[in-house]
Amino acid sequence: MNFQWYPGHMTKAKRQMQEDIKLIDLVIELVDARIPLSSRNPDIDDIGKNKYRLILMNKSDLADKRQSEEWSKYFQAKGYFVYGLDARTKNGMKKITDIIMEACKEKIERDRRRGIKNRPIRAMVVGIPNVGKSTFINSYAGKAVAKTGNKPGVTKGKQWIRMGKNVELLDTPGILWPKFEDQMVGLRLALVGSIKDEILNTDELAVEVIKLLKDKYPGILHDRYGVNEDAKEVDIIYEIAKNRNCISKGNEPDFGKAAVLLIDEFRSGTLGKITVEWCKDYE
């Protein structure tokens, strides 16, 4: 598979972010906890230089807890504040404001010395498409203030959102770099659903899911589907089709149907808490 996906509005969004960053104290970057590096946009480090930084590892409920702890240490060592959450629930949202105030305490103290009190922290929420930015903003605000969707590219414009008296958020459209120079980055994004499925080959993607699980999480496929993990990836998918009654009209195993089933259960957490990108591979 060759991964390319860059809707036209993203080029405009990047230019807008470069303009808006002048108004910002803190950049809050959402990443997918299952692929913490591959779900980052390299442009954001450049756009957000000299700003306070907070990385929110979203969808942490779907990720391997041990791996998430390793990734938190990795980002903290680089000077980021880091926090793991599941934006779909409101658990831990109250802590976000405390982390924002801690990240920006130098600015708050500087304002205080100048006699400026109670000026809200202005934060820009950034991240690639479908990483959960709008869901996070709505959970944090406690009401629906940002559009959400389970497909990439729902947010198209910018909006300021007041979060109590201490924080103002600027929502921005998700931006993704125009080319995946490393095709493995594109593959990881495809695996977790950050690239539109309509442009993907789900049969090939299912094979990649099998390879990952055999390598990083041996035993999961056998436990869930009763398959022989020593078999070839394609044969395992046919075995899943038989065991899960994915049968085509001619009473043959339906490979495509089994592939979609596997991908859906992998992404939803049905197979367990799985991290696609392991920190030790980057040390």
Tab-separated table of C-alpha atoms in Angstrom:
chain	number	residue	atom	x	y	z
A	1	MET	CA	0.000	0.000	0.000
A	2	ASN	CA	1.118	3.540	-0.737
A	3	PHE	CA	-0.266	6.057	1.744
A	4	GLN	CA	-1.137	9.559	0.551
A	5	TRP	CA	-3.899	11.712	2.019
A	6	TYR	CA	-3.852	15.484	2.240
A	7	PRO	CA	-7.193	17.300	1.792
A	8	GLY	CA	-6.819	20.803	0.404
A	9	HIS	CA	-8.110	22.574	3.515
A	10	MET	CA	-5.067	21.318	5.460
A	11	THR	CA	-2.626	23.575	3.586
A	12	LYS	CA	-4.798	26.548	4.500
A	13	ALA	CA	-5.057	25.306	8.103
A	14	LYS	CA	-1.273	25.201	8.459
A	15	ARG	CA	-0.943	28.796	7.246
A	16	GLN	CA	-3.699	29.830	9.664
A	17	MET	CA	-1.940	28.111	12.573
A	18	GLN	CA	1.300	29.917	11.760
A	19	GLU	CA	-0.659	33.168	12.002
A	20	ASP	CA	-2.599	32.258	15.162
A	21	ILE	CA	0.443	31.012	17.105
A	22	LYS	CA	1.339	34.641	17.881
A	23	LEU	CA	-1.713	34.801	20.161
A	24	ILE	CA	-0.894	31.568	22.009
A	25	ASP	CA	0.804	30.741	25.328
A	26	LEU	CA	0.524	26.948	25.201
A	27	VAL	CA	0.276	24.341	22.442
A	28	ILE	CA	-1.824	21.323	23.476
A	29	GLU	CA	-1.049	18.509	21.070
A	30	LEU	CA	-3.218	15.405	20.982
A	31	VAL	CA	-1.576	12.189	19.857
A	32	ASP	CA	-2.961	8.659	19.627
A	33	ALA	CA	-1.546	6.695	22.581
A	34	ARG	CA	-1.273	3.608	20.351
A	35	ILE	CA	1.079	5.401	17.923
A	36	PRO	CA	2.505	8.361	19.880
A	37	LEU	CA	5.193	9.311	17.369
A	38	SER	CA	3.491	8.420	14.105
A	39	SER	CA	0.401	10.431	15.147
A	40	ARG	CA	2.469	13.595	15.574
A	41	ASN	CA	2.884	16.114	12.798
A	42	PRO	CA	6.529	17.242	12.503
A	43	ASP	CA	5.301	20.706	11.469
A	44	ILE	CA	3.809	21.288	14.933
A	45	ASP	CA	7.221	21.343	16.635
A	46	ASP	CA	8.303	24.032	14.205
A	47	ILE	CA	5.082	26.052	14.506
A	48	GLY	CA	5.045	25.750	18.318
A	49	LYS	CA	8.690	26.467	19.097
A	50	ASN	CA	9.191	28.864	22.050
A	51	LYS	CA	5.701	28.023	23.352
A	52	TYR	CA	4.843	25.920	26.390
A	53	ARG	CA	3.949	22.378	25.291
A	54	LEU	CA	1.518	19.753	26.559
A	55	ILE	CA	1.111	16.367	24.882
A	56	LEU	CA	-2.181	14.589	25.596
A	57	MET	CA	-1.954	10.888	24.816
A	58	ASN	CA	-5.558	10.279	23.814
A	59	LYS	CA	-7.276	6.906	23.435
A	60	SER	CA	-5.037	5.652	26.253
A	61	ASP	CA	-7.860	3.258	27.200
A	62	LEU	CA	-7.036	1.330	24.000
A	63	ALA	CA	-3.253	1.337	24.528
A	64	ASP	CA	-0.911	-0.964	26.411
A	65	LYS	CA	-0.450	0.730	29.819
A	66	ARG	CA	3.190	-0.301	30.162
A	67	GLN	CA	4.013	1.141	26.745
A	68	SER	CA	2.153	4.379	27.545
A	69	GLU	CA	4.277	4.813	30.680
A	70	GLU	CA	7.417	4.417	28.566
A	71	TRP	CA	6.181	6.994	26.060
A	72	SER	CA	5.354	9.462	28.852
A	73	LYS	CA	8.947	9.241	30.098
A	74	TYR	CA	10.191	9.662	26.523
A	75	PHE	CA	8.267	12.916	25.976
A	76	GLN	CA	8.978	14.278	29.467
A	77	ALA	CA	12.705	13.818	28.850
A	78	LYS	CA	12.284	16.112	25.826
A	79	GLY	CA	10.682	18.847	27.955
A	80	TYR	CA	6.977	18.248	27.300
A	81	PHE	CA	4.243	18.014	29.889
A	82	VAL	CA	2.417	14.728	29.235
A	83	TYR	CA	-0.953	13.334	30.273
A	84	GLY	CA	-2.851	10.227	29.159
A	85	LEU	CA	-6.630	10.282	28.769
A	86	ASP	CA	-9.692	8.940	27.002
A	87	ALA	CA	-11.413	12.047	25.631
A	88	ARG	CA	-14.720	10.196	25.229
A	89	THR	CA	-15.131	10.088	29.009
A	90	LYS	CA	-14.856	13.046	31.355
A	91	ASN	CA	-12.515	11.174	33.699
A	92	GLY	CA	-9.444	13.251	34.500
A	93	MET	CA	-10.705	16.384	32.749
A	94	LYS	CA	-10.505	18.489	35.917
A	95	LYS	CA	-6.824	17.658	36.113
A	96	ILE	CA	-6.224	19.178	32.655
A	97	THR	CA	-6.606	22.737	33.964
A	98	ASP	CA	-4.114	22.035	36.767
A	99	ILE	CA	-1.599	20.688	34.239
A	100	ILE	CA	-2.112	23.722	31.981
A	101	MET	CA	-1.515	26.090	34.917
A	102	GLU	CA	1.583	24.122	35.932
A	103	ALA	CA	2.945	24.170	32.368
A	104	CYS	CA	2.441	27.944	32.159
A	105	LYS	CA	3.439	28.881	35.724
A	106	GLU	CA	6.411	30.975	34.521
A	107	LYS	CA	4.091	33.090	32.361
A	108	ILE	CA	1.526	33.423	35.173
A	109	GLU	CA	4.263	34.521	37.590
A	110	ARG	CA	5.641	36.981	35.024
A	111	ASP	CA	2.161	38.473	34.548
A	112	ARG	CA	1.730	38.747	38.304
A	113	ARG	CA	4.994	40.697	38.649
A	114	ARG	CA	3.717	43.093	35.997
A	115	GLY	CA	0.460	43.555	37.876
A	116	ILE	CA	-1.557	41.500	35.378
A	117	LYS	CA	-3.958	39.201	37.211
A	118	ASN	CA	-6.466	36.611	36.039
A	119	ARG	CA	-5.531	36.786	32.374
A	120	PRO	CA	-6.603	33.418	30.913
A	121	ILE	CA	-4.048	31.088	29.412
A	122	ARG	CA	-4.567	30.941	25.662
A	123	ALA	CA	-3.977	27.454	24.325
A	124	MET	CA	-4.073	26.069	20.808
A	125	VAL	CA	-5.358	22.514	20.427
A	126	VAL	CA	-3.598	20.745	17.576
A	127	GLY	CA	-3.257	17.248	16.183
A	128	ILE	CA	-3.641	15.165	13.070
A	129	PRO	CA	-7.138	14.210	11.838
A	130	ASN	CA	-9.240	11.769	13.841
A	131	VAL	CA	-7.016	11.890	16.925
A	132	GLY	CA	-9.923	13.164	19.051
A	133	LYS	CA	-9.372	16.928	19.348
A	134	SER	CA	-13.025	17.943	19.105
A	135	THR	CA	-14.093	15.131	21.446
A	136	PHE	CA	-11.478	16.298	23.958
A	137	ILE	CA	-12.638	19.924	23.743
A	138	ASN	CA	-16.280	18.937	24.267
A	139	SER	CA	-15.419	16.715	27.252
A	140	TYR	CA	-13.206	19.426	28.749
A	141	ALA	CA	-15.883	22.094	28.237
A	142	GLY	CA	-18.600	19.787	29.553
A	143	LYS	CA	-20.797	20.543	26.552
A	144	ALA	CA	-20.820	20.213	22.768
A	145	VAL	CA	-18.869	23.226	21.551
A	146	ALA	CA	-16.818	21.588	18.791
A	147	LYS	CA	-17.990	19.413	15.912
A	148	THR	CA	-17.028	15.754	16.201
A	149	GLY	CA	-17.050	12.757	13.926
A	150	ASN	CA	-15.528	9.304	13.691
A	151	LYS	CA	-13.998	10.127	10.328
A	152	PRO	CA	-10.835	12.183	9.763
A	153	GLY	CA	-11.205	15.811	8.767
A	154	VAL	CA	-14.419	16.928	10.494
A	155	THR	CA	-13.089	20.250	11.869
A	156	LYS	CA	-12.752	22.708	8.962
A	157	GLY	CA	-12.471	26.176	10.574
A	158	LYS	CA	-11.099	27.748	13.769
A	159	GLN	CA	-13.035	28.623	16.919
A	160	TRP	CA	-12.164	30.131	20.331
A	161	ILE	CA	-13.720	28.345	23.302
A	162	ARG	CA	-13.718	29.690	26.870
A	163	MET	CA	-12.964	27.083	29.549
A	164	GLY	CA	-13.918	28.758	32.826
A	165	LYS	CA	-11.980	31.818	33.885
A	166	ASN	CA	-8.466	30.398	33.504
A	167	VAL	CA	-8.228	28.952	29.995
A	168	GLU	CA	-9.248	29.820	26.448
A	169	LEU	CA	-8.836	27.156	23.764
A	170	LEU	CA	-8.336	27.653	20.054
A	171	ASP	CA	-9.559	24.655	18.093
A	172	THR	CA	-7.884	24.068	14.713
A	173	PRO	CA	-8.427	21.643	11.851
A	174	GLY	CA	-6.253	18.534	11.960
A	175	ILE	CA	-3.188	18.770	9.743
A	176	LEU	CA	-1.219	15.928	8.257
A	177	TRP	CA	1.971	16.229	6.259
A	178	PRO	CA	1.429	15.930	2.503
A	179	LYS	CA	3.732	12.918	2.008
A	180	PHE	CA	4.624	10.033	4.263
A	181	GLU	CA	8.360	9.854	3.630
A	182	ASP	CA	8.402	6.788	5.872
A	183	GLN	CA	5.667	4.451	4.662
A	184	MET	CA	5.632	2.746	8.083
A	185	VAL	CA	4.184	5.982	9.499
A	186	GLY	CA	1.392	5.785	6.940
A	187	LEU	CA	0.789	2.139	7.804
A	188	ARG	CA	0.530	2.845	11.549
A	189	LEU	CA	-1.916	5.674	10.920
A	190	ALA	CA	-3.982	3.382	8.698
A	191	LEU	CA	-3.984	0.645	11.346
A	192	VAL	CA	-5.596	2.876	13.990
A	193	GLY	CA	-8.055	4.522	11.563
A	194	SER	CA	-6.453	7.935	11.055
A	195	ILE	CA	-6.584	7.583	7.266
A	196	LYS	CA	-9.895	7.207	5.473
A	197	ASP	CA	-10.660	3.516	4.987
A	198	GLU	CA	-12.151	4.223	1.563
A	199	ILE	CA	-8.654	4.708	0.115
A	200	LEU	CA	-7.115	1.671	1.827
A	201	ASN	CA	-6.826	-1.989	0.876
A	202	THR	CA	-8.407	-3.612	3.935
A	203	ASP	CA	-7.193	-7.098	2.943
A	204	GLU	CA	-3.571	-5.923	3.019
A	205	LEU	CA	-4.204	-3.955	6.214
A	206	ALA	CA	-5.547	-7.075	7.932
A	207	VAL	CA	-2.359	-8.932	6.995
A	208	GLU	CA	-0.365	-6.137	8.684
A	209	VAL	CA	-2.541	-6.454	11.818
A	210	ILE	CA	-1.702	-10.176	11.947
A	211	LYS	CA	2.048	-9.464	11.554
A	212	LEU	CA	1.954	-6.911	14.371
A	213	LEU	CA	0.041	-9.168	16.763
A	214	LYS	CA	2.252	-12.170	16.078
A	215	ASP	CA	5.340	-10.044	16.766
A	216	LYS	CA	4.286	-7.891	19.736
A	217	TYR	CA	1.334	-9.732	21.292
A	218	PRO	CA	1.708	-13.475	20.662
A	219	GLY	CA	-1.249	-15.519	21.847
A	220	ILE	CA	-3.948	-12.891	21.285
A	221	LEU	CA	-5.026	-14.275	17.904
A	222	HIS	CA	-5.203	-17.823	19.212
A	223	ASP	CA	-7.138	-16.785	22.313
A	224	ARG	CA	-9.658	-14.680	20.387
A	225	TYR	CA	-10.149	-16.655	17.185
A	226	GLY	CA	-8.790	-20.137	17.904
A	227	VAL	CA	-6.267	-19.926	15.055
A	228	ASN	CA	-2.794	-21.380	14.610
A	229	GLU	CA	-0.444	-18.394	14.942
A	230	ASP	CA	2.411	-20.263	13.247
A	231	ALA	CA	0.457	-20.273	9.966
A	232	LYS	CA	0.952	-17.668	7.227
A	233	GLU	CA	-0.929	-14.395	7.692
A	234	VAL	CA	-3.284	-15.030	4.759
A	235	ASP	CA	-4.085	-18.514	6.046
A	236	ILE	CA	-4.830	-17.124	9.501
A	237	ILE	CA	-7.390	-14.716	8.022
A	238	TYR	CA	-9.052	-17.603	6.165
A	239	GLU	CA	-9.085	-19.508	9.462
A	240	ILE	CA	-10.722	-16.521	11.195
A	241	ALA	CA	-13.338	-16.488	8.399
A	242	LYS	CA	-14.166	-20.153	9.033
A	243	ASN	CA	-14.209	-19.853	12.829
A	244	ARG	CA	-16.301	-16.687	12.796
A	245	ASN	CA	-18.729	-17.856	10.108
A	246	CYS	CA	-17.636	-15.229	7.566
A	247	ILE	CA	-18.922	-17.215	4.589
A	248	SER	CA	-19.582	-16.003	1.039
A	249	LYS	CA	-22.500	-17.035	-1.206
A	250	GLY	CA	-20.648	-20.049	-2.586
A	251	ASN	CA	-20.206	-21.363	0.959
A	252	GLU	CA	-16.537	-20.356	0.812
A	253	PRO	CA	-14.646	-18.478	3.571
A	254	ASP	CA	-15.100	-14.727	2.957
A	255	PHE	CA	-11.581	-13.305	3.273
A	256	GLY	CA	-12.689	-9.671	2.922
A	257	LYS	CA	-15.374	-9.964	5.583
A	258	ALA	CA	-12.928	-11.599	8.025
A	259	ALA	CA	-10.358	-8.883	7.281
A	260	VAL	CA	-12.851	-6.128	8.172
A	261	LEU	CA	-13.903	-8.008	11.327
A	262	LEU	CA	-10.272	-8.310	12.446
A	263	ILE	CA	-9.501	-4.631	11.791
A	264	ASP	CA	-12.642	-3.477	13.620
A	265	GLU	CA	-11.927	-5.637	16.677
A	266	PHE	CA	-8.282	-4.541	16.667
A	267	ARG	CA	-9.199	-0.817	16.591
A	268	SER	CA	-12.029	-1.040	19.117
A	269	GLY	CA	-9.933	-2.695	21.814
A	270	THR	CA	-11.872	-5.965	21.617
A	271	LEU	CA	-8.564	-7.818	21.142
A	272	GLY	CA	-7.108	-6.084	24.209
A	273	LYS	CA	-5.054	-2.978	24.951
A	274	ILE	CA	-2.574	-2.844	22.091
A	275	THR	CA	0.150	-0.300	21.342
A	276	VAL	CA	1.283	-0.377	17.712
A	277	GLU	CA	4.432	1.709	18.177
A	278	TRP	CA	6.789	0.665	20.986
A	279	CYS	CA	9.057	3.198	22.655
A	280	LYS	CA	12.078	0.877	22.874
A	281	ASP	CA	12.211	0.779	19.070
A	282	TYR	CA	13.210	4.478	19.123
A	283	GLU	CA	15.781	4.431	21.914
